[in-house]
XYZ file of C-alpha atoms in Angstrom:
561
model
C -26.367 22.244 1.922
C -23.492 24.719 1.474
C -22.554 25.427 5.170
C -19.114 26.723 5.956
C -16.569 24.151 5.442
C -15.429 22.929 8.990
C -11.734 21.845 8.125
C -9.594 18.995 8.967
C -9.754 18.997 12.796
C -13.548 19.118 13.032
C -14.031 16.194 10.598
C -11.380 14.177 12.359
C -13.503 14.494 15.626
C -16.752 13.850 13.849
C -15.316 10.532 12.023
C -13.660 9.438 15.297
C -17.243 9.342 17.009
C -18.792 7.327 14.291
C -19.201 3.572 14.923
C -19.588 1.426 11.777
C -22.460 -1.058 11.839
C -21.708 -4.852 11.558
C -22.976 -6.383 8.348
C -23.357 -9.880 9.716
C -26.798 -11.140 10.100
C -28.000 -12.558 13.473
C -27.528 -16.104 12.178
C -23.974 -15.240 10.838
C -23.073 -13.739 14.225
C -24.164 -16.870 15.955
C -21.973 -18.988 13.850
C -19.024 -16.613 14.350
C -19.360 -16.779 18.057
C -19.721 -20.499 18.041
C -16.856 -21.835 20.568
C -15.847 -24.584 17.990
C -15.333 -22.152 15.117
C -11.949 -22.770 13.193
C -9.623 -19.999 12.395
C -10.222 -20.512 8.516
C -13.969 -20.232 8.974
C -13.518 -17.108 11.200
C -11.473 -15.436 8.652
C -13.826 -16.245 5.719
C -16.767 -14.813 7.895
C -14.901 -11.556 8.562
C -13.969 -11.131 5.048
C -17.778 -10.645 4.542
C -18.086 -8.169 7.416
C -15.737 -5.221 6.517
C -16.554 -3.093 9.677
C -15.987 -6.020 12.002
C -12.685 -7.066 10.169
C -11.544 -3.428 10.525
C -12.226 -3.629 14.394
C -10.192 -6.739 14.392
C -7.350 -5.157 12.654
C -7.288 -2.025 14.878
C -7.479 -4.206 18.043
C -4.214 -6.148 16.807
C -2.624 -2.768 15.871
C -2.808 -1.944 19.646
C -0.633 -4.867 20.406
C 2.594 -3.309 21.832
C 5.113 -5.734 20.191
C 4.090 -4.779 16.452
C 3.537 -1.073 17.009
C 0.586 -0.740 14.811
C 2.210 -2.554 11.865
C -0.608 -5.061 10.868
C -0.093 -6.708 7.701
C -3.790 -7.747 7.056
C -6.775 -9.683 8.498
C -4.825 -12.896 8.828
C -1.832 -11.410 10.661
C -4.457 -9.780 12.971
C -6.066 -13.025 13.569
C -2.690 -14.677 14.329
C -2.079 -11.839 16.747
C -5.300 -12.079 18.624
C -6.453 -15.679 18.538
C -10.130 -16.854 18.303
C -11.242 -15.915 21.767
C -10.191 -12.229 21.599
C -11.838 -11.873 18.203
C -15.013 -13.386 19.430
C -15.089 -11.207 22.419
C -14.626 -8.253 20.215
C -17.523 -9.494 17.903
C -20.002 -9.627 20.925
C -19.073 -5.987 21.900
C -19.435 -4.711 18.389
C -22.813 -6.690 17.853
C -24.257 -5.020 20.982
C -23.434 -1.470 19.775
C -26.456 0.307 18.490
C -26.325 2.535 15.194
C -27.581 5.932 15.805
C -28.283 6.529 12.044
C -31.257 6.460 9.594
C -31.703 3.487 7.289
C -30.780 5.764 4.426
C -27.474 6.802 5.955
C -26.729 3.064 6.710
C -27.438 2.211 3.162
C -25.070 4.898 1.818
C -22.477 3.793 4.153
C -22.707 0.091 3.065
C -22.719 1.233 -0.651
C -19.492 3.157 -0.078
C -17.928 0.012 1.464
C -18.808 -1.808 -1.495
C -16.958 0.668 -3.740
C -13.774 0.175 -1.595
C -14.275 -3.632 -1.757
C -14.480 -3.363 -5.558
C -11.022 -1.529 -5.428
C -9.689 -4.333 -3.143
C -10.820 -7.131 -5.453
C -9.382 -5.342 -8.492
C -5.985 -5.048 -6.810
C -6.062 -8.697 -5.798
C -7.207 -9.586 -9.369
C -4.201 -7.715 -10.972
C -1.721 -9.412 -8.500
C -3.317 -12.881 -8.888
C -3.418 -13.044 -12.675
C -0.858 -10.636 -13.969
C 2.234 -11.191 -12.005
C 2.114 -8.549 -9.340
C 2.774 -8.748 -5.755
C -0.089 -10.878 -4.050
C -0.127 -9.731 -0.460
C -2.952 -9.214 1.843
C -1.400 -6.032 3.083
C -1.922 -4.446 -0.281
C -5.634 -5.636 -0.345
C -6.254 -3.925 2.971
C -4.396 -1.020 1.996
C -6.760 -0.490 -0.904
C -9.799 -0.845 1.255
C -8.506 1.463 3.974
C -8.007 4.311 1.486
C -11.860 4.652 1.566
C -12.608 4.603 5.392
C -13.511 8.202 5.741
C -15.887 7.904 2.709
C -17.666 4.930 4.413
C -18.136 7.053 7.653
C -19.176 10.390 6.097
C -22.898 9.406 5.366
C -23.150 8.459 8.980
C -21.390 11.667 10.276
C -22.946 14.100 7.997
C -25.881 12.616 5.736
C -27.004 15.969 4.290
C -23.364 16.922 3.284
C -22.851 13.408 1.899
C -25.996 13.811 -0.268
C -24.690 17.069 -1.549
C -21.419 15.465 -2.573
C -23.134 12.488 -4.238
C -25.391 14.922 -6.251
C -22.643 17.001 -7.424
C -20.343 14.090 -8.372
C -23.276 12.458 -10.311
C -23.601 15.777 -12.110
C -20.154 15.510 -13.462
C -18.046 17.561 -10.939
C -14.754 15.592 -9.836
C -15.542 14.002 -6.414
C -12.341 14.832 -4.607
C -12.555 18.675 -5.608
C -16.187 18.611 -4.232
C -15.246 16.935 -0.964
C -12.392 19.313 -0.511
C -14.590 22.465 -0.997
C -17.346 21.145 1.261
C -15.049 19.674 4.118
C -12.618 22.376 3.964
C -9.724 19.724 3.619
C -8.415 17.239 1.148
C -10.200 13.756 1.390
C -6.722 12.026 1.108
C -5.489 14.133 4.065
C -8.590 13.493 5.999
C -8.482 9.656 5.521
C -4.703 9.442 6.401
C -5.365 11.514 9.663
C -8.373 9.345 10.657
C -6.409 6.140 10.035
C -3.803 7.507 12.472
C -6.626 8.458 14.983
C -7.740 4.976 14.809
C -4.219 3.619 15.650
C -2.673 2.820 12.394
C 0.971 4.184 11.527
C 1.289 6.838 9.017
C 2.849 6.050 5.568
C 5.002 8.806 4.075
C 5.676 6.636 0.943
C 2.010 6.118 0.386
C 1.457 9.875 0.860
C 3.990 10.570 -1.822
C 2.231 8.044 -4.322
C -1.200 9.670 -3.631
C 0.300 13.174 -4.183
C 1.843 12.269 -7.377
C -1.227 10.201 -8.783
C -2.848 12.950 -10.783
C 0.028 13.707 -12.890
C 1.678 10.337 -13.025
C -1.511 8.307 -13.862
C -2.545 10.830 -16.573
C 0.939 10.320 -17.913
C 0.628 6.439 -17.714
C -2.874 6.649 -19.629
C -1.018 7.462 -22.788
C 0.968 4.042 -22.579
C -2.136 1.823 -22.657
C -1.851 -1.463 -24.636
C -4.069 -0.960 -27.586
C -2.174 -2.202 -30.464
C 0.029 -5.345 -31.238
C 2.440 -4.670 -28.440
C 2.493 -2.978 -25.218
C 4.215 0.507 -25.450
C 7.488 0.879 -23.399
C 7.265 3.095 -20.223
C 9.796 5.795 -19.581
C 11.985 5.004 -16.589
C 10.518 7.452 -14.222
C 7.006 6.364 -14.901
C 7.711 2.757 -14.567
C 9.456 3.385 -11.214
C 6.281 5.260 -10.030
C 3.900 2.551 -11.289
C 5.822 -0.097 -9.764
C 6.272 1.185 -6.246
C 4.712 -1.022 -3.534
C 1.167 0.496 -2.980
C 0.866 2.112 -6.394
C -1.577 -0.363 -7.513
C -3.655 -0.086 -4.400
C -3.854 3.672 -5.134
C -4.782 3.036 -8.634
C -7.510 0.545 -7.782
C -8.952 2.772 -5.107
C -9.178 5.586 -7.760
C -10.823 3.328 -10.193
C -13.290 2.168 -7.928
C -14.425 5.652 -6.945
C -14.166 7.050 -10.465
C -16.617 4.299 -11.652
C -18.821 5.022 -8.693
C -19.690 8.433 -10.264
C -19.434 7.463 -14.052
C -18.080 4.491 -15.795
C -17.929 6.474 -19.108
C -16.137 9.846 -17.968
C -12.963 10.953 -19.196
C -11.383 10.458 -15.621
C -12.383 6.748 -15.537
C -10.994 6.225 -18.996
C -7.801 7.804 -18.104
C -7.303 5.637 -15.182
C -8.316 2.377 -16.984
C -5.637 3.272 -19.462
C -3.213 3.724 -16.775
C -4.181 0.334 -15.339
C -3.213 -1.358 -18.710
C 0.215 0.516 -18.495
C 0.702 -0.605 -14.894
C -0.170 -4.303 -15.577
C 1.175 -4.607 -18.953
C -2.047 -6.042 -20.069
C -4.290 -5.084 -23.230
C -6.766 -2.273 -22.528
C -9.644 -4.622 -23.701
C -8.738 -7.163 -21.056
C -8.642 -4.625 -18.180
C -11.970 -3.109 -19.079
C -13.556 -6.651 -19.269
C -12.017 -7.895 -16.015
C -12.996 -4.588 -14.235
C -16.602 -5.065 -15.210
C -16.565 -8.788 -14.180
C -15.275 -7.828 -10.844
C -18.110 -5.292 -10.559
C -20.680 -7.812 -11.185
C -19.172 -10.062 -8.547
C -19.117 -7.524 -5.908
C -22.653 -6.513 -6.526
C -23.691 -10.170 -5.766
C -21.507 -10.425 -2.565
C -23.888 -11.396 0.464
C -23.027 -8.223 2.500
C -24.178 -5.990 -0.255
C -27.110 -7.896 -2.012
C -29.679 -5.878 -0.135
C -28.186 -2.660 -1.227
C -28.276 -3.210 -5.123
C -27.581 -1.699 -7.555
C -24.320 -0.824 -5.777
C -22.440 1.998 -7.431
C -19.784 -0.084 -8.897
C -22.253 -1.955 -11.008
C -23.604 1.125 -12.792
C -21.667 0.331 -16.120
C -25.152 -1.301 -17.051
C -26.570 2.147 -16.950
C -26.285 4.005 -20.304
C -23.881 7.007 -20.437
C -25.496 10.351 -19.583
C -26.382 12.413 -22.571
C -24.275 15.544 -23.240
C -25.814 18.613 -21.386
C -25.021 22.163 -20.921
C -23.365 23.199 -17.641
C -26.606 24.590 -16.331
C -28.861 21.859 -17.306
C -30.198 19.736 -14.341
C -29.392 16.151 -13.893
C -32.069 13.582 -14.016
C -33.051 12.226 -10.597
C -32.412 8.715 -11.568
C -31.677 6.455 -14.534
C -32.944 2.846 -15.076
C -30.489 -0.012 -15.847
C -30.093 -0.701 -19.458
C -30.409 -4.378 -18.798
C -30.563 -6.608 -15.548
C -27.470 -6.290 -13.380
C -27.067 -9.996 -13.323
C -26.600 -10.259 -17.130
C -22.976 -10.429 -18.206
C -23.779 -10.237 -21.950
C -22.583 -6.499 -21.965
C -18.942 -7.642 -21.709
C -18.974 -10.488 -24.135
C -17.465 -8.223 -26.895
C -14.777 -7.048 -24.788
C -14.029 -10.515 -23.444
C -13.614 -11.881 -27.053
C -11.209 -9.173 -28.012
C -9.340 -9.416 -24.818
C -9.035 -13.239 -25.310
C -7.339 -12.646 -28.789
C -5.012 -9.983 -27.386
C -4.112 -12.289 -24.689
C -3.342 -15.124 -27.187
C -1.107 -12.586 -29.059
C 0.771 -11.711 -26.085
C 1.265 -15.187 -25.229
C 2.899 -15.969 -28.667
C 5.033 -12.832 -28.443
C 6.549 -13.916 -25.071
C 6.989 -17.319 -26.466
C 9.071 -16.024 -29.328
C 11.009 -13.792 -27.092
C 12.107 -16.625 -24.723
C 12.690 -19.212 -27.468
C 14.735 -17.090 -29.816
C 12.435 -17.397 -32.829
C 12.674 -13.730 -33.427
C 14.746 -10.909 -32.119
C 13.254 -9.576 -29.056
C 11.997 -5.986 -28.843
C 12.391 -5.028 -25.169
C 12.521 -1.490 -24.258
C 15.028 0.800 -25.347
C 12.732 3.805 -25.165
C 12.954 3.538 -21.370
C 15.975 5.783 -21.899
C 15.891 9.422 -23.254
C 15.577 9.168 -26.992
C 17.522 12.147 -28.289
C 20.599 12.247 -25.972
C 22.460 9.818 -23.837
C 21.860 10.428 -20.130
C 24.496 11.596 -17.850
C 25.732 9.234 -15.156
C 24.956 10.244 -11.640
C 26.929 7.499 -9.762
C 27.083 9.482 -6.491
C 29.400 12.451 -5.508
C 32.577 12.309 -7.478
C 31.087 9.473 -9.473
C 31.293 6.929 -6.592
C 28.607 4.111 -6.566
C 25.361 4.928 -4.539
C 25.090 1.827 -2.539
C 21.580 2.523 -1.223
C 20.262 2.395 -4.792
C 22.096 -0.731 -5.504
C 20.986 -2.342 -2.372
C 17.372 -1.458 -3.121
C 17.494 -3.107 -6.333
C 19.173 -6.222 -4.786
C 16.353 -6.329 -2.064
C 13.718 -6.158 -4.747
C 15.158 -9.008 -6.516
C 15.507 -11.177 -3.515
C 12.004 -10.529 -2.542
C 10.683 -11.019 -6.110
C 8.978 -7.539 -6.249
C 9.060 -6.974 -9.917
C 5.728 -7.571 -11.701
C 7.138 -8.241 -15.105
C 10.298 -8.080 -17.349
C 9.462 -4.491 -18.363
C 9.508 -3.184 -14.958
C 12.532 -5.289 -14.012
C 14.548 -4.002 -17.002
C 13.447 -0.276 -16.217
C 14.806 -0.605 -12.727
C 17.920 -2.406 -14.043
C 18.795 0.568 -16.289
C 18.019 3.096 -13.284
C 20.211 1.146 -10.863
C 23.107 1.008 -13.457
C 22.921 4.743 -14.208
C 21.887 6.207 -10.876
C 23.523 3.730 -8.576
C 26.676 2.834 -10.515
C 27.195 5.847 -12.911
C 27.055 3.412 -15.748
C 24.854 5.291 -18.283
C 24.716 2.585 -21.026
C 24.102 -1.209 -21.150
C 23.434 -4.089 -23.556
C 21.929 -7.452 -22.742
C 22.958 -10.139 -25.064
C 21.105 -13.484 -24.670
C 21.652 -16.959 -26.396
C 18.555 -19.022 -27.518
C 19.018 -22.657 -26.967
C 19.162 -23.427 -30.768
C 20.989 -20.437 -31.818
C 24.738 -19.876 -32.618
C 24.741 -16.311 -31.620
C 24.354 -14.036 -28.636
C 21.861 -11.428 -29.673
C 21.084 -7.909 -27.987
C 17.766 -8.437 -26.165
C 17.730 -5.097 -24.169
C 19.704 -1.761 -24.889
C 19.626 1.391 -22.726
C 21.501 4.646 -23.092
C 22.490 4.297 -26.782
C 21.590 6.568 -29.381
C 19.181 5.660 -32.087
C 21.688 5.797 -34.891
C 23.727 3.315 -32.979
C 20.905 0.695 -33.752
C 22.149 -1.241 -30.623
C 19.304 -3.799 -30.490
C 20.535 -5.005 -33.856
C 23.695 -6.202 -32.575
C 24.793 -9.790 -32.221
C 28.115 -11.611 -31.677
C 29.060 -15.078 -32.396
C 28.599 -17.469 -29.492
C 31.170 -20.106 -30.780
C 34.406 -18.313 -31.531
C 36.980 -16.705 -29.310
C 35.615 -13.257 -28.776
C 35.463 -11.950 -25.021
C 31.730 -12.155 -24.691
C 31.546 -15.564 -26.008
C 34.455 -16.885 -23.736
C 32.732 -15.173 -20.835
C 29.342 -16.787 -21.721
C 30.854 -20.349 -22.286
C 32.969 -20.436 -19.101
C 30.413 -18.807 -16.899
C 33.286 -16.701 -15.613
C 31.193 -14.231 -13.632
C 32.471 -10.848 -14.738
C 35.486 -8.819 -15.865
C 36.357 -5.173 -15.854
C 38.190 -3.795 -18.837
C 39.482 -0.437 -17.372
C 41.825 2.016 -19.148
C 44.913 0.076 -18.335
C 43.473 -2.988 -20.142
C 41.573 -1.343 -22.857
C 43.737 -1.897 -25.878
C 43.907 -5.663 -25.127
C 40.246 -5.804 -24.335
C 39.114 -4.018 -27.574
C 41.290 -6.508 -29.754
C 39.174 -9.328 -28.137
C 35.892 -7.856 -29.024
C 33.993 -8.744 -32.115
C 34.170 -5.892 -34.726
C 30.654 -4.838 -34.259
C 31.321 -3.809 -30.683
C 34.766 -2.064 -31.010
C 33.213 1.104 -32.307
C 31.110 1.541 -29.116
C 34.077 1.229 -26.614
C 34.594 4.380 -24.476
C 37.988 5.564 -23.197
C 37.235 4.671 -19.623
C 36.517 0.941 -20.754
C 33.652 -1.348 -19.994
C 32.287 -4.123 -17.569
C 31.054 -7.358 -18.680
C 29.036 -9.925 -16.557
C 27.769 -13.404 -17.303
C 23.911 -14.045 -16.812
C 22.415 -17.334 -15.652
C 18.973 -18.791 -15.663
C 19.337 -20.815 -12.451
C 22.821 -22.651 -13.024
C 22.614 -22.241 -16.801
C 24.585 -19.533 -18.533
C 22.114 -17.622 -20.881
C 23.776 -14.444 -21.723
C 26.206 -11.569 -21.000
C 25.608 -7.974 -19.936
C 27.708 -5.008 -20.995
C 27.852 -1.660 -19.125
C 29.790 1.384 -19.435
C 29.863 5.054 -18.526
C 28.880 6.539 -22.011
C 30.206 10.151 -22.303
C 30.558 10.576 -18.573
C 33.317 7.934 -18.503
C 33.491 7.166 -14.672
C 36.610 5.405 -13.303
C 36.080 1.680 -13.410
C 37.938 0.897 -10.254
C 37.751 -2.345 -8.037
C 34.762 -0.863 -5.934
C 32.693 -0.131 -8.956
C 33.376 -3.688 -10.389
C 32.575 -5.233 -6.971
C 29.179 -3.418 -6.769
C 28.628 -4.585 -10.369
C 29.367 -8.180 -9.744
C 26.891 -8.238 -6.717
C 24.143 -6.532 -8.902
C 24.318 -8.794 -11.852
C 24.316 -11.958 -9.459
C 20.804 -10.556 -8.129
C 19.996 -9.742 -11.631
C 20.357 -13.234 -12.814
C 18.126 -14.631 -9.998
C 15.291 -12.384 -10.581
C 15.531 -12.770 -14.315
C 15.039 -16.436 -13.801
C 11.860 -16.011 -11.778
C 10.352 -13.678 -14.161
C 11.130 -15.906 -17.238
C 10.035 -18.939 -15.598
C 6.796 -17.360 -14.422
C 6.043 -16.413 -18.011
C 6.633 -19.988 -19.132
C 4.149 -21.444 -16.641
C-alpha cells in the first residue's frame, strides 16, 4: 500500500483515537478488581498488562499537583490509590476493540518488543552498576507507543512497513517515507497528546543517537580490557535516558534482524556503554529475549519478534530478489542451548574483569585508567568561562551527579571529572595519585591532558618523605593552591619527577578520601592556558574534590561487593 504519506498532524489524530486492548484475562481482571487486593499484588498484575498500566500512568499524570511528571507505575499507584485504579480497570475492561484479530496480534507483538527493551535497560542497570529507576524502565517502554498503535490505526500500512523492514530496509526510514513524518517525532507528539510532558533532553539524545552510537560501536570490549572512551562520547552515553534510548533501538533492530549490521553496531555500543564484554552483552540480550517470549501476556503470540535469533540469518540476496514469506525456527524457542557458547566465553571474560578490578584497587599492579579520554596529540585548551572564570553551572552539575550517585562506573566518573576540571574550572590537566594499603608510594592512577611523551601514568612519588604531596596525604589537609606568588617555594617542596611538569601559573592539590580514610592526592593545573589560580578558583576546586571523594568511595565500594 503506497498511498500518499499523510504527515504528522494526521497520524496524531489517528493514534489519539486508538484504544489499546487490555491484555488481562477475565480471571485476572476478577482478581485485579477484588476489593481486598493489596498494592503490591495490584502493581505486579499491572506489570503484566502494559496497556492498562499505561492508562494508570496517564490518569496519574492528570493530577494537577505533579503537572504530568509521573516517575513510573509505582508513583502513579501511590498518587491514585487502589480504588481509583480499580475504577479505571472496570472502564477499560468494558471498552470494546474495533479491530481484527490480526491487528490485535500485531499490536501485542509490538508491545512485546518494547517490553524486551524495558527489561534490557533494567538488566543493565541491575547487574552493571547503572541507575536503577522505574522512570527509565517506563521511558524505554513509552518510546514505542506509536508503534503499538499503528497496527490498529492502519493495518495495511503497518503490514507494508513490516514487509519492507523484514526485507532489509531500515525500519525508521520506511516509516518516515510512508507516514510522512519521523517516527521519533510522531511518538513524542503522541505522548504529549496523551498528557505526558515533552522532554527536550531526550529529544537531543534521540537526534544524536545515529552518529554517537555508531561511534560507540567502535569501543566495544572484545579483548582483554575495555577500550577507553573519548570524553565527548562518554558524556553522551552516560546521560540520563541514553541507556533507555539504546535499549529501545536494540529491541526494534532485533525485531527486524538479529544478524544485521545495524543490530551488531548497537550491541557493540551497549558493550561500550555498560563497560561489559561484548560476549556478555550478546548472551544476556538473548536470554532476556527468551524470557520475554515466555511472559504470560505474550505466550499466545509466539514467536514474538524479539525471539527470532533462533531463526537462521537470511541468505545473501540481490536487491531485487523476493524475501521468503516465512522462515521456520532453527530450533525450539524454549531451548537455551544456542547461547551456551556465548555464555561460557562471557563468564570467562567476567572473571578476567573481576581480577583486573581487584588488582587496581589493591595496588598489585599499576592501574591503567583512561588517559585516552583526552585528545592524544595536543593538550586541550582550557575554557573555564569568559575571561577564564569558573563556570559554576558545570561544576554544580558534577557535584549533583556525585551527590545522587549517577555515575555507572569509574570510567564514566573519571571522564566527567576531566570534563569538569577543563570546562568548568579551566584546568586542562590533572593527575590522580593513589596509595595502595601495602605500598610506600603514591602512584599515578589517572592522568588527563598530558602529552604522550610525558608518560604521566608512570609517575609516582614517595609517600613517607617530606614532599608536598606526601604531607598533604598524611595530614589529610584538604587542599592547597600554589599560585605564581608561591611557585618557587612550592616547586622546591615537590619530588624531582614533578618539578618538570610545573607551569608558570602554578597548580592545585587536594587530598582524596575513601570515607574518612585518605587514599590519594589530585593535582590540577591549567596546562598551556595558565589561568589565574585565585581564591575563587581554589574554592570551587575544594568543593569539587570533596564531592569527588564521596562518589569515588561509592564506586570503589560497589566494585568490591
